[in-house]
Short mmCIF file of C-alpha atoms in Angstrom, two decimals:
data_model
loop_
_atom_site.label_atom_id
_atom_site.label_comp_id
_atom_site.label_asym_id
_atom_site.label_seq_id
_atom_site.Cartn_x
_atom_site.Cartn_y
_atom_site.Cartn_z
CA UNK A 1 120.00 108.86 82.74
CA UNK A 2 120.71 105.66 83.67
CA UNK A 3 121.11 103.59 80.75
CA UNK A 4 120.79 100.27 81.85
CA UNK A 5 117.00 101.15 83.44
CA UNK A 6 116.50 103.38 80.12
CA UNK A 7 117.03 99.89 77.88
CA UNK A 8 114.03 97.99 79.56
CA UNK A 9 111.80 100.81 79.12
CA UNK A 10 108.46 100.08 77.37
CA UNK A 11 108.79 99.81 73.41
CA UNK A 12 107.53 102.52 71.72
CA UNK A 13 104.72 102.69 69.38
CA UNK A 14 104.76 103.47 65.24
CA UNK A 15 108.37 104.95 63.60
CA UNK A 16 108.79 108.03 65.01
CA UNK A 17 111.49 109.40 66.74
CA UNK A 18 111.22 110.05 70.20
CA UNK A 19 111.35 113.79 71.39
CA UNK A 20 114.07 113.69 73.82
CA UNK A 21 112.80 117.01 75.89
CA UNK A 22 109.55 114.85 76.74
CA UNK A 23 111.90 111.85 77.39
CA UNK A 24 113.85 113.78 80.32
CA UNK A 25 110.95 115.57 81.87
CA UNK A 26 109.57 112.43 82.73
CA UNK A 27 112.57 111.14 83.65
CA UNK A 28 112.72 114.21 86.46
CA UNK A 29 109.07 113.15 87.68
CA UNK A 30 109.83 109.23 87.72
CA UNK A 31 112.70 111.12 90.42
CA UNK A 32 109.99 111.43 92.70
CA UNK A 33 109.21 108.34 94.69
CA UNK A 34 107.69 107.49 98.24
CA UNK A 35 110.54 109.40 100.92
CA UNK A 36 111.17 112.14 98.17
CA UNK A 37 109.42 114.52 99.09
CA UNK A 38 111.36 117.85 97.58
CA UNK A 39 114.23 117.37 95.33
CA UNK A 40 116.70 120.37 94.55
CA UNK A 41 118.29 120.36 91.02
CA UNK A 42 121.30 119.05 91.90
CA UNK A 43 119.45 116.01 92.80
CA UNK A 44 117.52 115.57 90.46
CA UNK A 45 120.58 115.98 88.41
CA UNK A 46 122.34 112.92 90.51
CA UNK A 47 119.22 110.69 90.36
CA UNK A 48 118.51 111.15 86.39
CA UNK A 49 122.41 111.40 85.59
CA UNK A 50 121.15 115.05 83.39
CA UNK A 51 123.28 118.20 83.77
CA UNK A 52 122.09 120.48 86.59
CA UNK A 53 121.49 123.11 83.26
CA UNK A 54 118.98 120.44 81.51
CA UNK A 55 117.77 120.05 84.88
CA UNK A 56 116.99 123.65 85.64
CA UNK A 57 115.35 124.23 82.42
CA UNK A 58 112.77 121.66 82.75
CA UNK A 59 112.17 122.08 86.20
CA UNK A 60 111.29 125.71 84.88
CA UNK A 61 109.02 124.27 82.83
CA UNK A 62 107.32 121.64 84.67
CA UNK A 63 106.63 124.15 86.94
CA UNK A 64 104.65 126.31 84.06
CA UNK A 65 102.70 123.43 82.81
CA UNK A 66 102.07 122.59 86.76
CA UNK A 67 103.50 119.64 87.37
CA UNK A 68 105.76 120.63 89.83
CA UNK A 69 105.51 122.79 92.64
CA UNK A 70 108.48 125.40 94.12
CA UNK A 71 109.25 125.40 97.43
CA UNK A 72 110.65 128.77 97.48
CA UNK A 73 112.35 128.80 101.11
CA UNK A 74 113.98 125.26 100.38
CA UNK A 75 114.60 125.85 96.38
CA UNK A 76 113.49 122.67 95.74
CA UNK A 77 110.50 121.35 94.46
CA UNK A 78 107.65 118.97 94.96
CA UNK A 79 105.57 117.17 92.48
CA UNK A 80 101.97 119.00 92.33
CA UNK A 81 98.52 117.64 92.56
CA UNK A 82 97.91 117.95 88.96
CA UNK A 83 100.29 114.66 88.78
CA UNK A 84 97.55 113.14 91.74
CA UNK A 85 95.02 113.80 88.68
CA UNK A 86 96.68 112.02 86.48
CA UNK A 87 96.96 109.07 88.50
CA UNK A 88 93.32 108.66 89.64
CA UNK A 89 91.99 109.59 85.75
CA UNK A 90 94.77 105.65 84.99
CA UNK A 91 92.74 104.01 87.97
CA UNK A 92 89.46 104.81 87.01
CA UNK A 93 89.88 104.31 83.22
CA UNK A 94 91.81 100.81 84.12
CA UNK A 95 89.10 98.65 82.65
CA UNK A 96 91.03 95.09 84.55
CA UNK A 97 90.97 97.35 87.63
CA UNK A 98 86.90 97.88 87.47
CA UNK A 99 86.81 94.61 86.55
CA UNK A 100 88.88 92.92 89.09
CA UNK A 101 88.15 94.87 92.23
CA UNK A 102 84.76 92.93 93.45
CA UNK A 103 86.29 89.95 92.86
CA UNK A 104 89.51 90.90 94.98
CA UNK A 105 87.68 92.37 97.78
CA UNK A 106 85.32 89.30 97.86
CA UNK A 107 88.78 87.04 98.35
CA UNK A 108 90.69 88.98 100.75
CA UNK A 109 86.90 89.74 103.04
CA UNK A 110 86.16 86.09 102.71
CA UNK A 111 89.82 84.49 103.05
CA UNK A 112 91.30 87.38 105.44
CA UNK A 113 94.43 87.52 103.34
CA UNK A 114 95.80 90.42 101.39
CA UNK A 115 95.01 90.35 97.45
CA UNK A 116 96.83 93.06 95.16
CA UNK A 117 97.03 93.86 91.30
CA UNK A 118 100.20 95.21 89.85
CA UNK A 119 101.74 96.10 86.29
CA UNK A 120 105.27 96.40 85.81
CA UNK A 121 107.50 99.79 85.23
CA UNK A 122 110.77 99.26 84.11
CA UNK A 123 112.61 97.16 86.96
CA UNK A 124 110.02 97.54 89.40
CA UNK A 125 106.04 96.32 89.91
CA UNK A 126 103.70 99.15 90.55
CA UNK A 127 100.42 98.48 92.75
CA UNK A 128 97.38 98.86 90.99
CA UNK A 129 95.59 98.12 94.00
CA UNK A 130 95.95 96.41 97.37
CA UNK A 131 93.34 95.39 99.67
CA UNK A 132 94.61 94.47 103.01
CA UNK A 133 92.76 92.10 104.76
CA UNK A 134 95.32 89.84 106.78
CA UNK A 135 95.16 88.23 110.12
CA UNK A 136 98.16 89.41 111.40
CA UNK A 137 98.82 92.91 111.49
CA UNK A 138 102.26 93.28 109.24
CA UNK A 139 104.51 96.28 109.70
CA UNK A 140 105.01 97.04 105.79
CA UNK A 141 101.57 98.61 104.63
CA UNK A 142 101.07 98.43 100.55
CA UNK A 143 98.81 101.40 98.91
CA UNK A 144 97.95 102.06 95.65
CA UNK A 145 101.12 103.31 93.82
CA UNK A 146 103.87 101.70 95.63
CA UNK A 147 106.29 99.72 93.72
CA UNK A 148 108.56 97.40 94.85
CA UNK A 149 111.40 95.03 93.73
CA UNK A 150 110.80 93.25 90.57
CA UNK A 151 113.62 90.17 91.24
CA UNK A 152 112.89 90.33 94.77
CA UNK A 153 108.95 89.55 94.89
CA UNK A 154 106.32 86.96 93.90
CA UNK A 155 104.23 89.81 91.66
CA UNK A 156 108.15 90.86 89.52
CA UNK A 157 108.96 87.12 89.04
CA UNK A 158 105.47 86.25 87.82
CA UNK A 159 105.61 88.80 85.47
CA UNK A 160 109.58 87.55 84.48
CA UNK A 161 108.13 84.12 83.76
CA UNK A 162 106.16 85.43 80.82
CA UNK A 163 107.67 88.45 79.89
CA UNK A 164 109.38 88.51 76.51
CA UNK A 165 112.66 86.64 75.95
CA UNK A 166 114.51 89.91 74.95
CA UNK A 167 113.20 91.90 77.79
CA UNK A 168 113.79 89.32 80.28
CA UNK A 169 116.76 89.25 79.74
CA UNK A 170 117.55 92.66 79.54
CA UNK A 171 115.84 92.77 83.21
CA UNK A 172 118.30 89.96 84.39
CA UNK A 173 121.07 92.02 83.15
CA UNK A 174 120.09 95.03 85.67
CA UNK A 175 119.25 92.83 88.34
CA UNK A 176 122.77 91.08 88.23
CA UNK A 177 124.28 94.24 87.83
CA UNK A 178 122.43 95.43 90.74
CA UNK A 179 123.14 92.34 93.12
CA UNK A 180 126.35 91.20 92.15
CA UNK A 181 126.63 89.11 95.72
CA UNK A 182 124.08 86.06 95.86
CA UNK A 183 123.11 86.42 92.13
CA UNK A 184 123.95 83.18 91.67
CA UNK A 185 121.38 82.06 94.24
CA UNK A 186 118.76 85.11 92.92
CA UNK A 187 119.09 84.04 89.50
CA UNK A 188 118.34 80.68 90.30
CA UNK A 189 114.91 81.66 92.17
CA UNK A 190 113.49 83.71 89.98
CA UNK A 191 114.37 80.54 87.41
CA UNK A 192 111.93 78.30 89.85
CA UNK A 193 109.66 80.70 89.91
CA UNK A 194 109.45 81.12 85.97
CA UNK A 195 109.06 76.74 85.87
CA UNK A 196 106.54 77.08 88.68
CA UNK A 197 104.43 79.74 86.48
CA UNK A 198 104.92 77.28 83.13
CA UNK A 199 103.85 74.32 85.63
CA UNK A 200 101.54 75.23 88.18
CA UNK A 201 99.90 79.04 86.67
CA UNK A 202 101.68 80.58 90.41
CA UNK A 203 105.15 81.53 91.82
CA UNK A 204 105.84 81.91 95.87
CA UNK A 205 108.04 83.97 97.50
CA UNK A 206 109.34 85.45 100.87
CA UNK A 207 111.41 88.17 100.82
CA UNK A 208 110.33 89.89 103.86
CA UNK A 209 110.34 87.93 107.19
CA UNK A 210 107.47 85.63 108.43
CA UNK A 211 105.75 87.41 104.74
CA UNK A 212 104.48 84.90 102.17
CA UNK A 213 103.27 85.91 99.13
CA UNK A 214 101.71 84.18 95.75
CA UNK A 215 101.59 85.39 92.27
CA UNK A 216 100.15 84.43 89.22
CA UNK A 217 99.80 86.54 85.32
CA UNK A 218 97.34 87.30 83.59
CA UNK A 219 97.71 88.76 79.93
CA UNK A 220 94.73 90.99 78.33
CA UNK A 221 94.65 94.35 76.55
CA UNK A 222 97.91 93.81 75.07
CA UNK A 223 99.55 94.12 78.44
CA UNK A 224 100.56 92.03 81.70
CA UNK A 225 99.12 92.37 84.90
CA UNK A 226 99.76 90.03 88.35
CA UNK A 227 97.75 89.28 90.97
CA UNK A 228 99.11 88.34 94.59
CA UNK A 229 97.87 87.10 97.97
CA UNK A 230 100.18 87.39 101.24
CA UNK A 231 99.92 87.04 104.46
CA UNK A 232 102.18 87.43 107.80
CA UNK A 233 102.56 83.92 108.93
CA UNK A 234 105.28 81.16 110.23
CA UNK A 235 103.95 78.53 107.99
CA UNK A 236 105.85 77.74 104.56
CA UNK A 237 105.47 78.95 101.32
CA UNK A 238 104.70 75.04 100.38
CA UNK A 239 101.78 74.91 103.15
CA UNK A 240 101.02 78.51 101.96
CA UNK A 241 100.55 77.62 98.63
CA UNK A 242 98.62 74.19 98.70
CA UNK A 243 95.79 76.74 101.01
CA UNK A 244 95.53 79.33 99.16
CA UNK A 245 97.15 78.73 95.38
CA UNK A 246 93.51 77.20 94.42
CA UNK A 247 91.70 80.63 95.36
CA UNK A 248 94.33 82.83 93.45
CA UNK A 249 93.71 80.79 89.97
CA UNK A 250 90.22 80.83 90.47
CA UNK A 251 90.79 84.68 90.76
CA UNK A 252 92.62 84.96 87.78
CA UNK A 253 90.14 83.19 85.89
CA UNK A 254 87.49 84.90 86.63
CA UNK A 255 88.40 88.01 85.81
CA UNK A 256 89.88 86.79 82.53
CA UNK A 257 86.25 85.40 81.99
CA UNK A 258 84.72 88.87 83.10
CA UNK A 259 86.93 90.87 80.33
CA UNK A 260 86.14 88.27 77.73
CA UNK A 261 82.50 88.55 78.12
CA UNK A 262 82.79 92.42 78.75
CA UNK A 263 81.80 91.87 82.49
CA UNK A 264 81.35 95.07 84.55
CA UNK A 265 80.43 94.61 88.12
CA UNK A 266 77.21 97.46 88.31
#
């Protein structure tokens, strides 16, 4: 497994210790992302950095306890709907998500901008949701589900400017490790964005072309979530944010308000 990603791994609750055959089954399903369709066990061995014997024994068993699927032509295998189930049974019993979605389709109808919710995982932010509502029509489409670059975007640096002092900097030590060329310039943004989040309750960035995106936190339940608005435009972040930096607080508030009273939209 790759130990660098395994450090920054959410801490574990109570004493303990953790059962290592759990530990590397998920590690086989995390495998799976968006373009990974079927994996064989050799790479599932390469991607998890497990011996191809681990690997075939808990392929084996994911496939009893039907998680994974065999594709018996290609001997590989796919990840089954059962792990679909799992996702939609997190979505519907995210109590920020129920309380969050009227007010983010409300902004992005009323605004015609996209507005998305995402958690972190590891290195990476994870969509929550995304409602796309944008003038222009963008080539990159965002679902529910898709992650994308933690040091790279608005959503990972907003969640870097309040994330815990060890883990931050356990995430930093990936990232340079990761981007070796320009980190000096990298390191530095994702530094502005973590004094514009202290000053201002947003970050900005563009990492995509003619993209612009805004991000701000928001900590409940124990946990950190971000919420971001984008848009395909030519204009600057700076004439990006002093539009549309006022609607994203007020989003951010609100739902904080909603989850403090216990606010469920019927």
């Amino acid at each position: 497994m790759d130990t660098a990603r395994n450090g920054i791994a959410e801490d574990k609750p109570g004493q303990s210790p953790a059962n290592r055959s759990l530990e590397r089954g998920i590690e086989l399903l995390r495998a799976f992302r968006q373009g990974s369709e079927l994996l064989g066990n050799g790479e599932l061995a390469e991607r998890t950095g497990l011996s191809k014997s681990t690997v075939s024994r808990l392929t084996q068993t994911l496939v009893g306890t039907g998680m994974l699927q065999l594709d018996t032509v290609r001997r590989a295998y796919r990840l089954a709907p059962a792990v679909l189930s799992l996702g939609h049974a997190m979505r519907s019993g995210s109590r920020v998500l129920a309380v969050a979605a009227p007010h983010m389709r409300a902004l992005a109808e009323g605004q015609r901008i996209n507005v998305g919710l995402a958690a972190p995982d590891r290195d990476e932010m994870v969509y929550l949701e995304s409602i796309r509502y944008a003038r222009r029509v963008a080539l990159r489409h965002v679902v529910s589900g898709q992650r994308v670059p933690m040091e790279l975007t608005s959503l990972g640096r907003a969640y870097l400017a309040v994330a815990p002092e060890p883990k931050r900097k356990a995430l930093m030590a990936v990232f340079r490790s990761r981007r070796p060329d320009g980190w000096g310039d990298l390191a530095r943004s994702i530094e502005g964005a973590r004094m514009d989040v202290a000053e201002k309750g947003y970050c900005s960035a563009s990492w995509q072309p003619e993209v612009v995106a805004l991000a701000a936190p928001l900590a409940v339940d124990g946990a950190t979530y971000v919420f971001n608005l984008s848009l395909s435009t030519a204009e600057s972040a700076g004439r990006v944010a002093k539009q549309f930096s006022p609607a994203l607080l007020d989003l951010v508030e609100a739902v904080r308000s909603d989850i403090a009273r216990g606010t469920l939209d019927p």
